[in-house]
Coordinates of C-alpha atoms in Angstrom, one line a residue:
X350 CA 65.1 83.9 49.6
X351 CA 66.4 85.7 52.8
X352 CA 67.8 89.2 53.0
X353 CA 71.4 87.9 52.7
X354 CA 70.7 86.0 49.5
X355 CA 68.7 89.0 48.2
X356 CA 71.6 91.4 48.7
X357 CA 74.0 89.0 47.0
X358 CA 72.0 88.9 43.8
X359 CA 71.1 92.6 44.0
X360 CA 74.9 93.1 43.7
X361 CA 74.7 91.4 40.3
X362 CA 72.1 94.0 39.2
X363 CA 74.1 96.9 40.5
X364 CA 77.4 95.8 38.9
X365 CA 75.6 95.6 36.4
X366 CA 76.4 91.9 36.1
X367 CA 73.0 90.5 35.8
X368 CA 70.6 90.5 32.8
X369 CA 69.2 93.7 31.3
X370 CA 68.1 95.4 34.6
X371 CA 66.3 92.2 35.7
X372 CA 64.7 93.0 39.0
X373 CA 64.6 90.8 42.1
X374 CA 62.0 90.3 44.8
X375 CA 62.6 88.7 48.2
X376 CA 61.0 85.4 47.2
X377 CA 61.9 85.2 43.5
X378 CA 64.0 86.6 40.7
X379 CA 61.2 87.8 38.5
X380 CA 58.6 90.4 39.5
X381 CA 55.8 88.4 41.2
X382 CA 52.7 87.6 39.1
X383 CA 50.3 90.5 39.1
X384 CA 52.8 92.9 40.8
X385 CA 54.2 96.2 39.5
X386 CA 57.7 97.4 40.0
X387 CA 59.1 101.0 39.6
X388 CA 62.6 101.3 38.3
X389 CA 64.2 104.8 38.4
X390 CA 67.8 105.5 37.3
X391 CA 70.1 108.4 36.9
X392 CA 73.5 108.1 35.0
X393 CA 76.3 110.7 34.7
X394 CA 78.9 110.2 32.0
X395 CA 82.1 112.2 31.4
X396 CA 84.1 111.7 28.2
X397 CA 87.0 113.3 26.4
X398 CA 88.0 112.6 22.8
X399 CA 91.0 113.9 21.0
X400 CA 92.0 113.7 17.3
X401 CA 89.8 113.2 14.2
X402 CA 86.1 112.7 15.1
X403 CA 84.3 110.6 12.7
X404 CA 80.7 111.0 13.9
X405 CA 80.8 108.0 16.1
X406 CA 78.1 108.4 18.9
X407 CA 78.8 108.9 22.5
X408 CA 77.6 105.8 24.4
X409 CA 76.1 106.2 27.9
X410 CA 75.3 102.9 29.7
X411 CA 72.1 103.0 31.7
X412 CA 71.8 99.3 32.7
X413 CA 73.4 95.9 32.5
X414 CA 73.1 95.7 28.7
X415 CA 71.4 99.0 27.8
X416 CA 73.0 102.0 26.2
X417 CA 71.8 105.5 25.2
X418 CA 73.5 106.8 22.0
X419 CA 74.3 110.5 21.6
X420 CA 75.1 111.4 18.0
X421 CA 78.1 113.6 17.3
X422 CA 79.4 115.7 14.4
X423 CA 82.5 115.2 12.2
X424 CA 85.8 117.1 12.4
X425 CA 89.3 117.3 13.9
X426 CA 89.2 118.6 17.5
X427 CA 89.2 117.9 21.2
X428 CA 85.8 117.1 22.6
X429 CA 84.8 117.0 26.3
X430 CA 81.3 116.2 27.3
X431 CA 79.1 115.8 30.4
X432 CA 75.9 113.9 30.0
X433 CA 73.1 113.1 32.4
X434 CA 70.5 110.4 31.5
X435 CA 67.4 109.9 33.5
X436 CA 65.4 106.6 33.1
X437 CA 61.9 105.7 34.1
X438 CA 61.0 102.0 34.0
X439 CA 57.9 100.0 34.9
X440 CA 57.7 96.3 35.2
X441 CA 54.8 93.8 35.5
X442 CA 54.9 90.1 36.5
X443 CA 53.1 88.0 33.9
X444 CA 53.8 84.7 35.5
X445 CA 56.1 83.0 38.1
X446 CA 59.0 83.1 35.6
X447 CA 58.2 85.9 33.2
X448 CA 57.9 89.7 33.3
X449 CA 57.4 92.5 30.8
X450 CA 58.7 96.0 31.1
X451 CA 59.0 99.4 29.5
X452 CA 61.7 102.0 29.9
X453 CA 61.8 105.7 28.9
X454 CA 65.0 107.7 28.9
X455 CA 65.8 111.4 28.6
X456 CA 69.1 113.2 28.5
X457 CA 70.8 116.5 29.2
X458 CA 74.2 117.0 27.6
X459 CA 76.8 119.7 27.3
X460 CA 79.7 119.3 24.8
X461 CA 82.8 121.5 24.6
X462 CA 85.0 121.5 21.4
X463 CA 88.3 123.1 20.5
X464 CA 90.1 123.1 17.2
X465 CA 93.5 124.4 16.2
X466 CA 93.4 128.2 15.4
X467 CA 89.7 128.5 16.3
X468 CA 87.7 129.7 19.4
X469 CA 86.4 126.9 21.6
X470 CA 82.7 126.2 21.2
X471 CA 80.1 124.6 23.5
X472 CA 76.8 123.1 22.8
X473 CA 74.0 122.0 25.1
X474 CA 70.9 120.0 24.5
X475 CA 68.1 118.3 26.4
X476 CA 65.7 115.8 24.8
X477 CA 63.9 112.5 24.9
X478 CA 66.5 109.7 24.2
X479 CA 64.6 106.5 23.6
X480 CA 61.7 104.2 24.6
X481 CA 62.1 100.4 24.9
X482 CA 59.8 97.5 25.6
X483 CA 61.2 94.2 26.9
X484 CA 60.7 90.7 28.3
X485 CA 62.7 88.9 31.0
X486 CA 62.3 85.1 31.5
X487 CA 63.9 82.7 34.0
X488 CA 64.7 79.4 32.3
X489 CA 66.3 77.6 35.2
X490 CA 66.8 78.5 39.0
X491 CA 70.0 78.2 40.9
X492 CA 69.4 74.7 42.3
X493 CA 70.9 71.7 40.5
X494 CA 73.2 73.9 38.5
X495 CA 73.8 77.6 37.6
X496 CA 70.7 79.7 37.1
X497 CA 69.9 80.7 33.5
X498 CA 67.9 83.8 32.6
X499 CA 67.2 85.6 29.3
X500 CA 66.0 88.9 28.1
X501 CA 64.9 90.6 24.8
X502 CA 64.0 94.2 24.2
X503 CA 62.9 96.3 21.3
X504 CA 63.5 100.0 20.7
X505 CA 60.1 101.5 20.1
X506 CA 61.6 105.0 19.6
X507 CA 65.1 106.3 19.3
X508 CA 65.9 110.0 18.8
X509 CA 68.5 110.7 16.1
X510 CA 70.1 114.1 15.3
X511 CA 67.4 115.1 12.9
X512 CA 64.6 112.4 13.0
X513 CA 63.1 109.6 15.1
X514 CA 63.8 105.9 14.4
X515 CA 61.1 103.3 15.2
X516 CA 61.7 99.6 15.8
X517 CA 65.3 99.7 14.4
X518 CA 67.2 98.2 17.3
X519 CA 66.9 94.9 19.2
X520 CA 68.9 93.6 22.2
X521 CA 69.1 89.8 23.1
X522 CA 71.0 88.4 26.0
X523 CA 71.5 85.6 28.6
X524 CA 72.8 85.6 32.2
X525 CA 74.0 82.7 34.2
X526 CA 74.9 82.8 37.9
X527 CA 75.6 80.6 40.9
X528 CA 75.5 81.5 44.6
X529 CA 78.0 80.0 47.1
X530 CA 77.1 82.0 50.2
X531 CA 78.4 84.7 50.6
X532 CA 79.7 84.9 47.0
X533 CA 77.8 85.1 43.7
X534 CA 79.5 84.4 40.4
X535 CA 77.8 85.6 37.3
X536 CA 78.3 86.0 33.5
X537 CA 76.2 88.1 31.1
X538 CA 76.4 88.1 27.4
X539 CA 74.3 90.4 25.1
X540 CA 74.0 91.4 21.4
X541 CA 72.5 94.6 20.2
X542 CA 71.4 94.7 16.6
X543 CA 71.1 98.2 15.0
X544 CA 69.3 98.3 11.7
X545 CA 69.7 101.1 9.1
X546 CA 67.5 104.2 9.5
X547 CA 67.0 107.6 7.9
X548 CA 68.4 110.6 9.8
X549 CA 67.4 113.7 8.0
X550 CA 68.7 113.4 4.5
X551 CA 71.2 110.7 5.3
X552 CA 71.0 106.9 5.7
X553 CA 72.6 105.9 9.1
X554 CA 73.7 102.4 10.0
X555 CA 74.9 102.4 13.7
X556 CA 77.4 99.6 14.6
X557 CA 76.2 96.5 16.3
X558 CA 77.3 95.8 19.9
X559 CA 78.6 92.6 21.6
X560 CA 78.9 92.6 25.4
X561 CA 80.5 90.2 27.9
X562 CA 80.4 90.9 31.6
X563 CA 81.7 88.5 34.3
X564 CA 81.3 89.6 37.9
X565 CA 81.7 88.6 41.6
X566 CA 79.3 89.8 44.3
X567 CA 80.0 89.7 48.1
X568 CA 77.4 90.1 50.8
X569 CA 79.0 92.2 53.5
X570 CA 75.9 91.8 55.8
X571 CA 72.2 91.3 55.5
X572 CA 71.6 94.6 53.7
X573 CA 74.9 95.7 51.9
X574 CA 76.5 94.0 48.9
X575 CA 79.8 94.9 47.2
X576 CA 80.6 93.7 43.7
X577 CA 83.3 94.0 41.1
X578 CA 83.5 92.9 37.5
X579 CA 85.1 93.5 34.1
X580 CA 83.0 94.4 31.1
X581 CA 84.2 93.9 27.5
X582 CA 82.3 95.4 24.5
X583 CA 82.9 95.3 20.8
X584 CA 81.1 97.7 18.4
X585 CA 81.3 97.3 14.7
X586 CA 81.8 100.3 12.4
X587 CA 79.0 102.7 11.8
X588 CA 78.1 103.8 8.3
X589 CA 76.6 107.0 7.0
X590 CA 75.3 106.9 3.4
X591 CA 77.4 103.8 3.0
X592 CA 80.6 105.4 4.1
X593 CA 82.4 103.8 7.1
X594 CA 82.7 106.1 10.1
X595 CA 85.9 105.1 11.8
X596 CA 86.7 101.5 12.5
X597 CA 85.6 98.6 14.7
X598 CA 86.2 99.4 18.4
X599 CA 86.7 97.2 21.5
X600 CA 86.7 98.4 25.1
X601 CA 87.4 96.9 28.5
X602 CA 85.9 98.6 31.6
X603 CA 86.3 98.0 35.3
X604 CA 82.9 98.0 37.1
X605 CA 82.5 98.6 40.9
X606 CA 79.2 98.6 42.7
X607 CA 77.4 98.7 46.0
X608 CA 73.9 97.6 46.7
X609 CA 71.8 98.5 49.7
X610 CA 68.5 96.9 50.8
X611 CA 66.4 99.6 52.3
X612 CA 63.4 97.4 53.0
X613 CA 61.6 94.5 51.4
X614 CA 61.0 95.4 47.7
X615 CA 62.9 98.6 48.1
X616 CA 66.6 98.7 47.0
X617 CA 69.2 101.3 46.0
X618 CA 72.3 100.5 43.9
X619 CA 75.3 102.6 42.9
X620 CA 77.6 101.7 40.0
X621 CA 81.0 103.2 38.9
X622 CA 82.4 102.2 35.5
X623 CA 85.9 103.2 34.5
X624 CA 87.4 102.6 31.1
X625 CA 90.6 100.5 31.5
X626 CA 91.7 100.2 27.9
X627 CA 91.8 103.7 26.6
X628 CA 90.3 107.2 27.1
X629 CA 86.7 106.1 27.4
X630 CA 85.9 108.3 30.4
X631 CA 83.9 107.3 33.4
X632 CA 80.2 106.8 34.3
X633 CA 78.3 106.8 37.6
X634 CA 74.8 105.4 37.9
X635 CA 72.2 105.3 40.7
X636 CA 69.3 102.9 40.4
X637 CA 66.2 102.6 42.7
X638 CA 63.9 99.6 42.5
X639 CA 60.5 99.7 44.4
X640 CA 57.8 97.1 44.4
X641 CA 54.2 98.1 44.8
X642 CA 52.8 95.8 47.5
X643 CA 49.3 95.3 46.1
X644 CA 46.7 92.6 46.2
X645 CA 49.0 90.0 44.6
X646 CA 51.5 90.4 47.4
X647 CA 48.8 90.1 50.0
X648 CA 47.5 86.9 48.5
X649 CA 51.0 85.5 48.3
X650 CA 51.6 86.3 51.9
X651 CA 48.4 84.6 52.9
X652 CA 49.4 81.5 50.9
X653 CA 52.8 81.4 52.7
X654 CA 51.1 81.9 56.1
X655 CA 48.7 79.0 55.5
X656 CA 51.4 76.8 53.9
X657 CA 49.7 77.0 50.5

């Protein structure tokens, strides 16, 4: 895979129109066997809600199909929030077509609320958000038909308002894409299952999430890729102690991105997501992927040099 093809597919990741943060190397789509890859991300989300709040969480998207949930209280008011989420990920290539990874996220949030006849209030918090373990696998390359990749990840830890939840969320998804130089068309679908969990003295059942994300990437040159896409999500109603919290919600977002190849195994991506179907606010994310060039890379380079 040359630099031009690399930038094309990296645009899918930045959009994020690829699988759940599936990383790419110059020669392959999965982290090379025996190699480690560092994945650092920083997301800023700004959101305003008006009317009756029902305790539905604030969602901050930190990857192609990954979300951090920030619980909220119940009441009639106007809410405005600024949230920063930092993510640290580490990936390891198990085989030519499979990698495993872990991702740890922490957040810093400031929420401002105002209610009729009352003084405006503000609340700040900083804490660990969640810890996930996952698997990425390439079922088919982009040769005699569109490529097909899949991912699965389990929430080892999720921080609630009053307690921690363990192994109560699972995300499954598929991505298909085809490259027609200099364009890449892709489609990602994912489903996040949230199981019931205890949160202090209450039984909380977050809504499940369905995601569809078509995208188009364009290679401007051998290092820069621009991409655009539309993301549709549907979240079912959350329940607290068996009582519905609001209603089912759907949202459509416009996603714009730029990817820059700094060097081999070293890429930077920026993504802007704008809600197009309501007052869902906006999010901006920076993501840096760095591959540690260790012994496995050296052996691979020697095999290529000798034609092995």
